[in-house]
GROMACS .gro file of C-alpha atoms in nm:
model
  462
    1MET     CA    1   1.350  -0.220  -0.127
    2LEU     CA    2   0.963  -0.212   0.067
    3HIS     CA    3   0.892  -0.053   0.369
    4MET     CA    4   0.579  -0.150   0.575
    5VAL     CA    5   0.443  -0.076   0.934
    6THR     CA    6   0.101  -0.180   1.142
    7TRP     CA    7   0.005   0.047   1.387
    8ASN     CA    8  -0.301   0.023   1.615
    9VAL     CA    9  -0.315   0.385   1.653
   10ALA     CA   10  -0.633   0.347   1.927
   11THR     CA   11  -0.812   0.583   1.820
   12ALA     CA   12  -0.528   0.875   1.866
   13ASP     CA   13  -0.458   1.143   1.609
   14PRO     CA   14  -0.063   1.076   1.417
   15PRO     CA   15   0.207   1.274   1.560
   16ASP     CA   16   0.369   1.568   1.517
   17ASP     CA   17   0.704   1.439   1.338
   18VAL     CA   18   0.679   1.024   1.171
   19SER     CA   19   1.058   1.040   1.008
   20SER     CA   20   1.145   0.737   1.263
   21LEU     CA   21   0.812   0.574   1.178
   22LEU     CA   22   0.908   0.589   0.789
   23HIS     CA   23   1.338   0.572   0.883
   24LEU     CA   24   1.325   0.931   0.641
   25ASN     CA   25   1.657   0.991   0.755
   26SER     CA   26   1.814   0.621   0.576
   27PRO     CA   27   2.109   0.657   0.388
   28LEU     CA   28   1.852   0.408   0.156
   29SER     CA   29   1.516   0.487   0.057
   30PRO     CA   30   1.271   0.236   0.028
   31ASP     CA   31   1.057   0.140  -0.337
   32ILE     CA   32   0.770   0.131  -0.196
   33TYR     CA   33   0.555   0.179   0.184
   34ALA     CA   34   0.279  -0.014   0.273
   35ILE     CA   35   0.137   0.115   0.587
   36GLY     CA   36  -0.148  -0.059   0.739
   37LEU     CA   37  -0.344   0.131   1.058
   38GLN     CA   38  -0.627  -0.043   1.320
   39GLU     CA   39  -0.842   0.138   1.567
   40VAL     CA   40  -0.800   0.542   1.382
   41TYR     CA   41  -1.064   0.715   1.487
   42SER     CA   42  -1.403   0.612   1.297
   43GLY     CA   43  -1.684   0.815   1.556
   44PRO     CA   44  -1.993   0.942   1.354
   45LEU     CA   45  -1.872   1.334   1.212
   46ARG     CA   46  -1.493   1.208   1.179
   47PHE     CA   47  -1.612   0.891   0.985
   48LEU     CA   48  -1.793   1.118   0.769
   49SER     CA   49  -1.584   1.437   0.735
   50ASP     CA   50  -1.269   1.171   0.607
   51SER     CA   51  -1.536   1.019   0.321
   52VAL     CA   52  -1.491   1.349   0.176
   53PHE     CA   53  -1.186   1.492   0.266
   54ASP     CA   54  -0.878   1.266   0.336
   55ASP     CA   55  -0.831   1.205   0.703
   56PRO     CA   56  -0.572   1.280   0.962
   57TRP     CA   57  -0.357   0.984   0.905
   58SER     CA   58  -0.366   0.996   0.524
   59HIS     CA   59  -0.269   1.348   0.517
   60LEU     CA   60   0.055   1.344   0.697
   61LEU     CA   61   0.163   1.050   0.531
   62MET     CA   62   0.099   1.161   0.200
   63SER     CA   63   0.242   1.550   0.295
   64THR     CA   64   0.551   1.376   0.408
   65LEU     CA   65   0.601   1.129   0.167
   66ALA     CA   66   0.533   1.400  -0.156
   67PRO     CA   67   0.858   1.581  -0.064
   68ARG     CA   68   1.007   1.292  -0.147
   69LYS     CA   69   0.915   1.208  -0.507
   70TYR     CA   70   0.672   0.924  -0.342
   71VAL     CA   71   0.282   0.953  -0.454
   72LYS     CA   72  -0.046   0.754  -0.331
   73ILE     CA   73  -0.116   0.460  -0.496
   74SER     CA   74  -0.435   0.365  -0.337
   75SER     CA   75  -0.479   0.333   0.016
   76ILE     CA   76  -0.886   0.134   0.130
   77ARG     CA   77  -1.043   0.246   0.472
   78MET     CA   78  -1.319   0.000   0.635
   79GLN     CA   79  -1.383   0.173   0.990
   80GLY     CA   80  -1.077   0.174   1.199
   81LEU     CA   81  -0.881  -0.052   0.971
   82LEU     CA   82  -0.685   0.183   0.683
   83LEU     CA   83  -0.426   0.028   0.448
   84LEU     CA   84  -0.201   0.271   0.215
   85PHE     CA   85   0.012   0.229  -0.047
   86PHE     CA   86   0.279   0.480  -0.141
   87SER     CA   87   0.584   0.442  -0.444
   88LYS     CA   88   0.843   0.648  -0.668
   89LEU     CA   89   0.742   0.808  -0.890
   90GLU     CA   90   0.932   0.619  -1.108
   91HIS     CA   91   0.744   0.303  -1.024
   92VAL     CA   92   0.433   0.484  -1.119
   93PRO     CA   93   0.325   0.356  -1.454
   94PHE     CA   94   0.435  -0.023  -1.392
   95ILE     CA   95   0.191  -0.050  -1.079
   96ARG     CA   96  -0.099  -0.166  -1.270
   97ASP     CA   97  -0.435  -0.383  -1.217
   98ILE     CA   98  -0.516  -0.172  -0.893
   99ARG     CA   99  -0.782  -0.349  -0.730
  100THR     CA  100  -0.887  -0.328  -0.309
  101THR     CA  101  -1.220  -0.524  -0.111
  102TYR     CA  102  -1.282  -0.580   0.249
  103THR     CA  103  -1.392  -0.829   0.419
  104ARG     CA  104  -1.602  -0.786   0.795
  105THR     CA  105  -1.560  -1.027   1.057
  106GLY     CA  106  -1.710  -0.815   1.348
  107LEU     CA  107  -2.051  -0.887   1.465
  108PHE     CA  108  -2.118  -1.231   1.291
  109GLY     CA  109  -1.940  -1.010   0.956
  110TYR     CA  110  -2.226  -0.766   1.023
  111TRP     CA  111  -1.965  -0.543   1.175
  112GLY     CA  112  -1.669  -0.367   1.026
  113ASN     CA  113  -1.416  -0.333   1.311
  114LYS     CA  114  -1.335  -0.628   1.239
  115GLY     CA  115  -1.180  -0.833   0.991
  116ALA     CA  116  -0.924  -0.710   0.672
  117VAL     CA  117  -0.862  -0.471   0.385
  118SER     CA  118  -0.639  -0.572   0.087
  119VAL     CA  119  -0.469  -0.409  -0.195
  120HIS     CA  120  -0.421  -0.659  -0.518
  121LEU     CA  121  -0.171  -0.522  -0.759
  122SER     CA  122   0.032  -0.550  -1.029
  123PHE     CA  123   0.415  -0.458  -0.985
  124TYR     CA  124   0.620  -0.478  -1.301
  125GLY     CA  125   0.399  -0.791  -1.412
  126HIS     CA  126   0.421  -1.003  -1.043
  127MET     CA  127   0.108  -0.985  -0.870
  128LEU     CA  128   0.127  -0.899  -0.522
  129CYS     CA  129  -0.119  -0.866  -0.215
  130PHE     CA  130  -0.128  -0.711   0.107
  131LEU     CA  131  -0.365  -0.796   0.374
  132ASN     CA  132  -0.439  -0.598   0.686
  133CYS     CA  133  -0.616  -0.733   0.879
  134HIS     CA  134  -0.756  -0.693   1.305
  135LEU     CA  135  -0.826  -0.971   1.452
  136SER     CA  136  -1.054  -1.069   1.760
  137ALA     CA  137  -0.914  -1.049   2.092
  138HIS     CA  138  -0.890  -1.174   2.385
  139MET     CA  139  -0.637  -1.416   2.550
  140ASN     CA  140  -0.936  -1.740   2.474
  141TYR     CA  141  -1.022  -1.641   2.126
  142ALA     CA  142  -0.707  -1.769   1.898
  143THR     CA  143  -0.924  -2.003   1.733
  144ALA     CA  144  -1.216  -1.809   1.683
  145ARG     CA  145  -0.840  -1.599   1.452
  146VAL     CA  146  -0.728  -1.867   1.315
  147ASN     CA  147  -1.160  -1.913   1.165
  148GLU     CA  148  -1.115  -1.546   1.014
  149PHE     CA  149  -0.823  -1.524   0.861
  150GLU     CA  150  -0.916  -1.902   0.703
  151TYR     CA  151  -1.251  -1.675   0.624
  152ILE     CA  152  -1.067  -1.390   0.503
  153MET     CA  153  -0.860  -1.582   0.298
  154ASP     CA  154  -1.173  -1.826   0.127
  155THR     CA  155  -1.373  -1.448   0.048
  156GLN     CA  156  -1.151  -1.228  -0.030
  157THR     CA  157  -1.209  -1.220  -0.419
  158PHE     CA  158  -1.084  -0.938  -0.747
  159GLU     CA  159  -1.136  -0.927  -1.072
  160CYS     CA  160  -0.866  -1.077  -1.262
  161LYS     CA  161  -0.740  -1.418  -1.463
  162GLN     CA  162  -0.403  -1.417  -1.292
  163ALA     CA  163  -0.516  -1.357  -0.927
  164PRO     CA  164  -0.830  -1.372  -0.867
  165SER     CA  165  -0.806  -1.478  -0.464
  166VAL     CA  166  -0.511  -1.417  -0.204
  167LEU     CA  167  -0.327  -1.678  -0.236
  168ASP     CA  168  -0.299  -1.683  -0.642
  169HIS     CA  169  -0.043  -1.321  -0.569
  170ARG     CA  170   0.297  -1.434  -0.619
  171LEU     CA  171   0.368  -1.257  -0.348
  172VAL     CA  172   0.142  -1.194   0.008
  173PHE     CA  173   0.195  -0.958   0.284
  174TRP     CA  174  -0.050  -1.063   0.598
  175PHE     CA  175   0.019  -0.843   0.832
  176GLY     CA  176  -0.216  -0.669   1.114
  177ASP     CA  177  -0.267  -0.632   1.471
  178LEU     CA  178  -0.342  -1.007   1.494
  179ASN     CA  179  -0.364  -1.038   1.811
  180PHE     CA  180  -0.250  -1.348   1.891
  181ARG     CA  181  -0.114  -1.383   2.314
  182ILE     CA  182   0.134  -1.495   2.471
  183GLN     CA  183  -0.064  -1.805   2.634
  184ASP     CA  184   0.047  -1.982   2.954
  185HIS     CA  185   0.299  -1.881   3.092
  186GLY     CA  186   0.272  -1.615   3.426
  187MET     CA  187   0.286  -1.276   3.424
  188HIS     CA  188   0.621  -1.297   3.623
  189PHE     CA  189   0.744  -1.488   3.414
  190VAL     CA  190   0.674  -1.298   3.077
  191ARG     CA  191   0.821  -0.999   3.188
  192SER     CA  192   1.135  -1.134   3.395
  193CYS     CA  193   1.192  -1.261   3.016
  194ILE     CA  194   1.097  -0.858   2.847
  195ASN     CA  195   1.326  -0.732   3.133
  196SER     CA  196   1.635  -0.966   3.045
  197GLN     CA  197   1.577  -0.944   2.675
  198MET     CA  198   1.552  -1.363   2.594
  199TYR     CA  199   1.243  -1.343   2.402
  200ASN     CA  200   1.319  -1.668   2.249
  201LEU     CA  201   1.141  -1.844   2.600
  202LEU     CA  202   0.855  -1.679   2.494
  203TRP     CA  203   0.788  -1.819   2.151
  204ARG     CA  204   0.690  -2.127   2.166
  205ASN     CA  205   0.377  -2.049   2.373
  206ASP     CA  206   0.267  -1.758   2.180
  207GLN     CA  207  -0.034  -1.833   1.964
  208LEU     CA  208   0.069  -1.739   1.613
  209MET     CA  209   0.346  -1.989   1.658
  210MET     CA  210   0.150  -2.276   1.787
  211MET     CA  211  -0.147  -2.202   1.548
  212LYS     CA  212   0.102  -2.273   1.324
  213GLN     CA  213   0.223  -2.623   1.445
  214LYS     CA  214  -0.178  -2.771   1.321
  215VAL     CA  215  -0.277  -2.536   1.051
  216GLU     CA  216  -0.157  -2.598   0.755
  217ALA     CA  217  -0.260  -2.275   0.569
  218LEU     CA  218  -0.002  -2.018   0.856
  219GLN     CA  219   0.235  -2.329   0.772
  220GLU     CA  220   0.271  -2.150   0.440
  221PHE     CA  221   0.325  -1.795   0.572
  222GLU     CA  222   0.677  -1.679   0.658
  223GLU     CA  223   0.749  -1.451   0.958
  224GLY     CA  224   1.095  -1.276   1.087
  225PRO     CA  225   1.174  -1.392   1.400
  226LEU     CA  226   1.049  -1.221   1.728
  227ASP     CA  227   1.396  -1.018   1.771
  228PHE     CA  228   1.210  -0.737   1.981
  229GLN     CA  229   1.035  -0.684   2.317
  230PRO     CA  230   0.635  -0.745   2.253
  231THR     CA  231   0.392  -0.429   2.202
  232TYR     CA  232   0.077  -0.479   2.341
  233LYS     CA  233  -0.004  -0.340   2.587
  234PHE     CA  234   0.137   0.030   2.741
  235ASP     CA  235   0.063   0.325   2.925
  236LEU     CA  236  -0.037   0.544   2.684
  237ASN     CA  237   0.302   0.806   2.651
  238SER     CA  238   0.520   0.531   2.798
  239ASP     CA  239   0.744   0.240   2.792
  240THR     CA  240   0.582   0.082   3.091
  241TYR     CA  241   0.317  -0.215   3.049
  242ASP     CA  242  -0.050  -0.237   3.128
  243SER     CA  243  -0.070  -0.102   3.518
  244SER     CA  244  -0.461  -0.082   3.548
  245GLY     CA  245  -0.643  -0.269   3.747
  246LYS     CA  246  -0.662  -0.552   3.414
  247LYS     CA  247  -0.312  -0.567   3.408
  248ARG     CA  248  -0.330  -0.730   3.061
  249LYS     CA  249  -0.008  -0.979   2.989
  250PRO     CA  250   0.245  -0.810   2.710
  251ALA     CA  251   0.203  -1.000   2.321
  252TRP     CA  252   0.282  -1.043   2.060
  253THR     CA  253  -0.030  -0.847   1.843
  254ASP     CA  254   0.130  -0.666   1.622
  255ARG     CA  255   0.272  -0.877   1.334
  256ILE     CA  256   0.384  -0.934   1.020
  257LEU     CA  257   0.404  -1.205   0.787
  258TRP     CA  258   0.478  -1.302   0.372
  259ARG     CA  259   0.389  -1.577   0.167
  260LEU     CA  260   0.551  -1.645  -0.190
  261HIS     CA  261   0.374  -1.841  -0.392
  262PRO     CA  262   0.534  -2.215  -0.456
  263LYS     CA  263   0.657  -2.288  -0.779
  264PRO     CA  264   0.371  -2.552  -0.885
  265ALA     CA  265   0.445  -2.923  -0.987
  266ILE     CA  266   0.331  -3.043  -1.344
  267PRO     CA  267   0.021  -3.292  -1.194
  268PRO     CA  268   0.005  -3.650  -1.379
  269VAL     CA  269  -0.203  -3.590  -1.707
  270ASN     CA  270  -0.519  -3.795  -1.777
  271GLU     CA  271  -0.544  -3.892  -2.106
  272ASP     CA  272  -0.896  -3.949  -2.052
  273SER     CA  273  -0.989  -3.652  -1.957
  274ASN     CA  274  -0.973  -3.281  -2.116
  275ASN     CA  275  -1.010  -3.108  -1.828
  276GLY     CA  276  -0.652  -3.340  -1.758
  277VAL     CA  277  -0.478  -3.162  -2.036
  278LYS     CA  278  -0.667  -2.865  -2.026
  279MET     CA  279  -0.557  -2.814  -1.638
  280THR     CA  280  -0.134  -2.906  -1.723
  281SER     CA  281  -0.156  -2.656  -2.008
  282ALA     CA  282  -0.236  -2.405  -1.810
  283LEU     CA  283   0.026  -2.498  -1.568
  284MET     CA  284   0.286  -2.469  -1.770
  285LYS     CA  285   0.235  -2.180  -1.850
  286GLN     CA  286   0.214  -2.024  -1.503
  287ILE     CA  287   0.518  -2.291  -1.459
  288GLU     CA  288   0.734  -2.098  -1.722
  289GLU     CA  289   0.620  -1.811  -1.584
  290PHE     CA  290   0.773  -1.848  -1.295
  291THR     CA  291   1.133  -1.973  -1.408
  292GLU     CA  292   1.199  -1.660  -1.670
  293TYR     CA  293   1.031  -1.416  -1.397
  294PRO     CA  294   1.137  -1.510  -1.081
  295LEU     CA  295   1.081  -1.378  -0.839
  296LYS     CA  296   1.292  -1.365  -0.456
  297ILE     CA  297   1.240  -1.224  -0.130
  298LYS     CA  298   1.481  -1.148   0.231
  299GLN     CA  299   1.372  -0.955   0.505
  300GLU     CA  300   1.645  -0.700   0.575
  301LEU     CA  301   1.416  -0.613   0.910
  302TYR     CA  302   1.197  -0.682   1.192
  303THR     CA  303   1.148  -0.459   1.497
  304SER     CA  304   0.939  -0.152   1.688
  305HIS     CA  305   0.927   0.152   1.758
  306MET     CA  306   0.885   0.217   2.151
  307GLU     CA  307   0.935   0.568   2.041
  308TYR     CA  308   0.554   0.615   2.000
  309GLY     CA  309   0.369   0.669   2.305
  310ILE     CA  310   0.050   0.764   2.151
  311SER     CA  311  -0.155   0.422   2.138
  312ASP     CA  312  -0.133   0.120   2.379
  313HIS     CA  313   0.017  -0.015   2.106
  314LYS     CA  314   0.389   0.000   1.963
  315PRO     CA  315   0.398   0.038   1.564
  316VAL     CA  316   0.589  -0.254   1.405
  317ILE     CA  317   0.810  -0.263   1.097
  318ALA     CA  318   0.955  -0.437   0.867
  319LEU     CA  319   1.246  -0.388   0.568
  320PHE     CA  320   1.199  -0.590   0.240
  321SER     CA  321   1.481  -0.662  -0.050
  322LEU     CA  322   1.256  -0.807  -0.340
  323GLU     CA  323   1.474  -0.954  -0.561
  324LEU     CA  324   1.246  -1.005  -0.959
  325ARG     CA  325   1.257  -1.025  -1.294
  326LYS     CA  326   1.093  -0.713  -1.460
  327MET     CA  327   0.901  -0.819  -1.735
  328GLN     CA  328   0.745  -0.495  -1.792
  329ASP     CA  329   1.061  -0.284  -1.887
  330ASN     CA  330   0.858   0.028  -2.092
  331PRO     CA  331   0.572   0.243  -2.000
  332LEU     CA  332   0.215   0.201  -2.191
  333VAL     CA  333   0.173   0.570  -2.239
  334CYS     CA  334   0.454   0.835  -2.357
  335LEU     CA  335   0.344   1.209  -2.269
  336GLN     CA  336   0.456   1.488  -2.393
  337ALA     CA  337   0.351   1.884  -2.297
  338LEU     CA  338   0.379   2.037  -2.704
  339GLY     CA  339   0.473   2.419  -2.712
  340ASP     CA  340   0.472   2.677  -2.407
  341TRP     CA  341   0.228   2.605  -2.178
  342SER     CA  342   0.060   2.885  -2.006
  343ALA     CA  343  -0.254   3.036  -1.907
  344ASP     CA  344  -0.269   3.265  -2.208
  345ILE     CA  345  -0.330   2.994  -2.452
  346ASP     CA  346  -0.493   2.628  -2.544
  347SER     CA  347  -0.225   2.346  -2.454
  348ILE     CA  348  -0.189   2.036  -2.625
  349VAL     CA  349  -0.092   1.679  -2.468
  350LEU     CA  350   0.071   1.505  -2.742
  351TYR     CA  351   0.063   1.059  -2.633
  352SER     CA  352   0.208   0.781  -2.797
  353PRO     CA  353   0.054   0.453  -2.692
  354GLN     CA  354   0.355   0.172  -2.667
  355GLN     CA  355   0.162  -0.132  -2.660
  356PRO     CA  356  -0.214  -0.221  -2.663
  357PHE     CA  357  -0.355  -0.163  -2.360
  358PRO     CA  358  -0.752  -0.181  -2.238
  359SER     CA  359  -0.825   0.179  -2.331
  360SER     CA  360  -1.178   0.366  -2.232
  361SER     CA  361  -1.358   0.665  -2.239
  362TRP     CA  362  -1.312   0.688  -1.982
  363ASP     CA  363  -0.907   0.786  -1.918
  364TRP     CA  364  -0.795   1.074  -1.864
  365ILE     CA  365  -0.491   1.291  -1.904
  366GLY     CA  366  -0.437   1.533  -1.542
  367LEU     CA  367  -0.206   1.786  -1.488
  368TYR     CA  368   0.010   1.813  -1.179
  369LYS     CA  369   0.207   1.971  -1.007
  370VAL     CA  370   0.572   1.866  -0.957
  371GLY     CA  371   0.527   1.675  -0.614
  372PHE     CA  372   0.121   1.516  -0.650
  373THR     CA  373   0.022   1.356  -0.341
  374SER     CA  374  -0.203   1.112  -0.529
  375VAL     CA  375  -0.337   1.021  -0.871
  376SER     CA  376  -0.631   1.232  -0.713
  377ASP     CA  377  -0.402   1.522  -0.671
  378TYR     CA  378  -0.438   1.731  -0.995
  379ILE     CA  379  -0.513   2.080  -1.088
  380THR     CA  380  -0.758   2.023  -1.417
  381TYR     CA  381  -0.768   1.718  -1.654
  382THR     CA  382  -0.910   1.577  -1.957
  383TRP     CA  383  -1.091   1.358  -2.103
  384VAL     CA  384  -0.902   1.155  -2.384
  385LYS     CA  385  -1.198   1.098  -2.567
  386ASP     CA  386  -1.360   1.361  -2.599
  387ASN     CA  387  -1.058   1.617  -2.660
  388GLU     CA  388  -0.876   1.476  -2.888
  389VAL     CA  389  -0.802   1.751  -3.176
  390ALA     CA  390  -0.608   1.491  -3.385
  391PHE     CA  391  -0.439   1.172  -3.383
  392ASN     CA  392  -0.260   0.909  -3.656
  393ASP     CA  393  -0.176   0.555  -3.572
  394GLU     CA  394   0.103   0.621  -3.384
  395HIS     CA  395   0.004   0.968  -3.220
  396MET     CA  396  -0.250   1.123  -3.022
  397GLN     CA  397  -0.295   1.527  -2.930
  398VAL     CA  398  -0.553   1.582  -2.672
  399PHE     CA  399  -0.615   2.001  -2.561
  400ILE     CA  400  -0.626   2.159  -2.211
  401SER     CA  401  -0.850   2.447  -2.233
  402LYS     CA  402  -0.656   2.765  -2.095
  403GLU     CA  403  -0.959   2.803  -1.851
  404GLU     CA  404  -0.776   2.495  -1.692
  405ILE     CA  405  -0.426   2.581  -1.653
  406PRO     CA  406  -0.286   2.789  -1.366
  407VAL     CA  407  -0.235   3.099  -1.382
  408ARG     CA  408   0.081   3.132  -1.133
  409GLY     CA  409   0.214   2.813  -1.335
  410GLY     CA  410   0.526   2.585  -1.176
  411ASP     CA  411   0.660   2.288  -1.215
  412CYS     CA  412   0.437   2.032  -1.321
  413VAL     CA  413   0.430   1.658  -1.511
  414LEU     CA  414   0.123   1.512  -1.704
  415CYS     CA  415  -0.029   1.115  -1.629
  416TYR     CA  416  -0.182   0.929  -1.837
  417TYR     CA  417  -0.472   0.749  -1.633
  418SER     CA  418  -0.641   0.422  -1.730
  419SER     CA  419  -0.940   0.330  -1.611
  420THR     CA  420  -1.002   0.020  -1.721
  421LEU     CA  421  -0.679  -0.080  -1.496
  422GLN     CA  422  -0.675   0.149  -1.239
  423CYS     CA  423  -0.428   0.390  -1.239
  424ILE     CA  424  -0.148   0.608  -1.449
  425VAL     CA  425  -0.031   0.379  -1.710
  426GLY     CA  426   0.187   0.694  -1.852
  427ILE     CA  427   0.409   1.016  -1.679
  428SER     CA  428   0.565   1.290  -1.904
  429GLU     CA  429   0.899   1.460  -1.811
  430PRO     CA  430   0.839   1.752  -1.582
  431PHE     CA  431   0.802   2.065  -1.789
  432LYS     CA  432   0.719   2.453  -1.703
  433VAL     CA  433   0.353   2.643  -1.685
  434HIS     CA  434   0.476   2.978  -1.751
  435GLU     CA  435   0.256   3.278  -1.543
  436SER     CA  436   0.020   3.445  -1.746
  437LYS     CA  437   0.144   3.761  -1.877
  438VAL     CA  438  -0.264   3.859  -1.986
  439ALA     CA  439  -0.301   3.791  -1.606
  440LEU     CA  440   0.036   3.988  -1.461
  441GLU     CA  441  -0.044   4.305  -1.713
  442GLU     CA  442  -0.459   4.277  -1.590
  443GLY     CA  443  -0.279   4.286  -1.239
  444LEU     CA  444  -0.406   3.972  -1.141
  445MET     CA  445  -0.134   3.777  -1.053
  446PRO     CA  446  -0.058   3.670  -0.703
  447GLU     CA  447   0.251   3.830  -0.611
  448LYS     CA  448   0.438   3.504  -0.500
  449LEU     CA  449   0.362   3.144  -0.538
  450ASN     CA  450   0.168   2.988  -0.277
  451GLY     CA  451   0.451   2.888   0.009
  452LEU     CA  452   0.381   2.539   0.025
  453ASP     CA  453   0.399   2.477  -0.397
  454GLN     CA  454   0.735   2.625  -0.366
  455ILE     CA  455   0.895   2.457  -0.087
  456VAL     CA  456   0.753   2.110  -0.278
  457ALA     CA  457   0.888   2.201  -0.637
  458ASP     CA  458   1.223   2.315  -0.444
  459GLU     CA  459   1.207   1.949  -0.266
  460PHE     CA  460   1.142   1.784  -0.584
  461TRP     CA  461   1.437   1.948  -0.791
  462LYS     CA  462   1.725   1.783  -0.535
   0.00000   0.00000   0.00000
């Protein structure tokens, strides 16, 4: 299950509770979350702080999801645009080849207040792309929004042979504050339809639906029915549409669409052209992959959350079921903590590659607390090549100094990070790091575990 969120937060700080937004009390927990925010506050001092520390929105989402065994896999920010991708721990070693990029469209392409940020990744071998956009505002700019969409699609590229551009991916999600409006209808008619929940009477004048009739590139994207009230523009902390002097007309500005790559067709082969033969051969390989490893998607829910009032937009969520045949069943690396671990003795990690992969001298193994929030949330790490102490054809041993081990101990895991693939490719089983006896005897041990560490560990083992 995939849980997606788009929300223009209008520079507001996050609310205290996002349980409803993330469906944390649902009996079905998602496997992955993709959360796209727009207009995250990016004033000079805050933006400088956020470049060093996690911004308040990222911090809230990570601290909320980490105790539930979710890890932030990737994130990208361009001024007010923020995209975060979380996964259950069990899927982490199979989310590979992670890349991010961005496109500015504000002020003739020089300013990042509008544009797109994206995350590209391989999920069990299937190439996925998540594209969070904030397009031009105002009623009369529908064509400009389409032009921005096409520019983003044309210019965003990734260092990946399988999917070098957005539309090469098996599955693309296009979402965000797309800013399309409801045109022609007057304010009284629009509000009357909303009050009577006859949303379908407004669909034919929704600019995005109208543009899909004209623009071929848009026709490839699907969207669920807009069976919820327009999500813009509201008075703050209320369910009342804009009561200011401007009285902006309500609109479905906040959208979530998807595109499943069509199965490629075999073009006629030109016998006089070597390029034609090679192209057909490549296409045949692609067709075989599509046939042998099918990918299906079904939208289970598409709605807004009216209870959040910190912004003039309401958040929109979508739930999807993904049915796929895995191309990868085993992690690239298996890890194990050898012997007892504590800050009193140097420790050894045993790891073994399960299949060839592009290893590098920049690969490292991190020691993490159970319930860690992201790849960078390690206690310590060791360079794989620099600290190798023994190896054979199947198993390698890596040294971690006792000075790097926490004296308090706790429940931990080891993760192997591939710098080439930019992801974790192996995770050990949880193991116990014991309290330091030396520190205890010398009176250097804190009286008790940090409260947050204990809560996280307790939640993880439930």
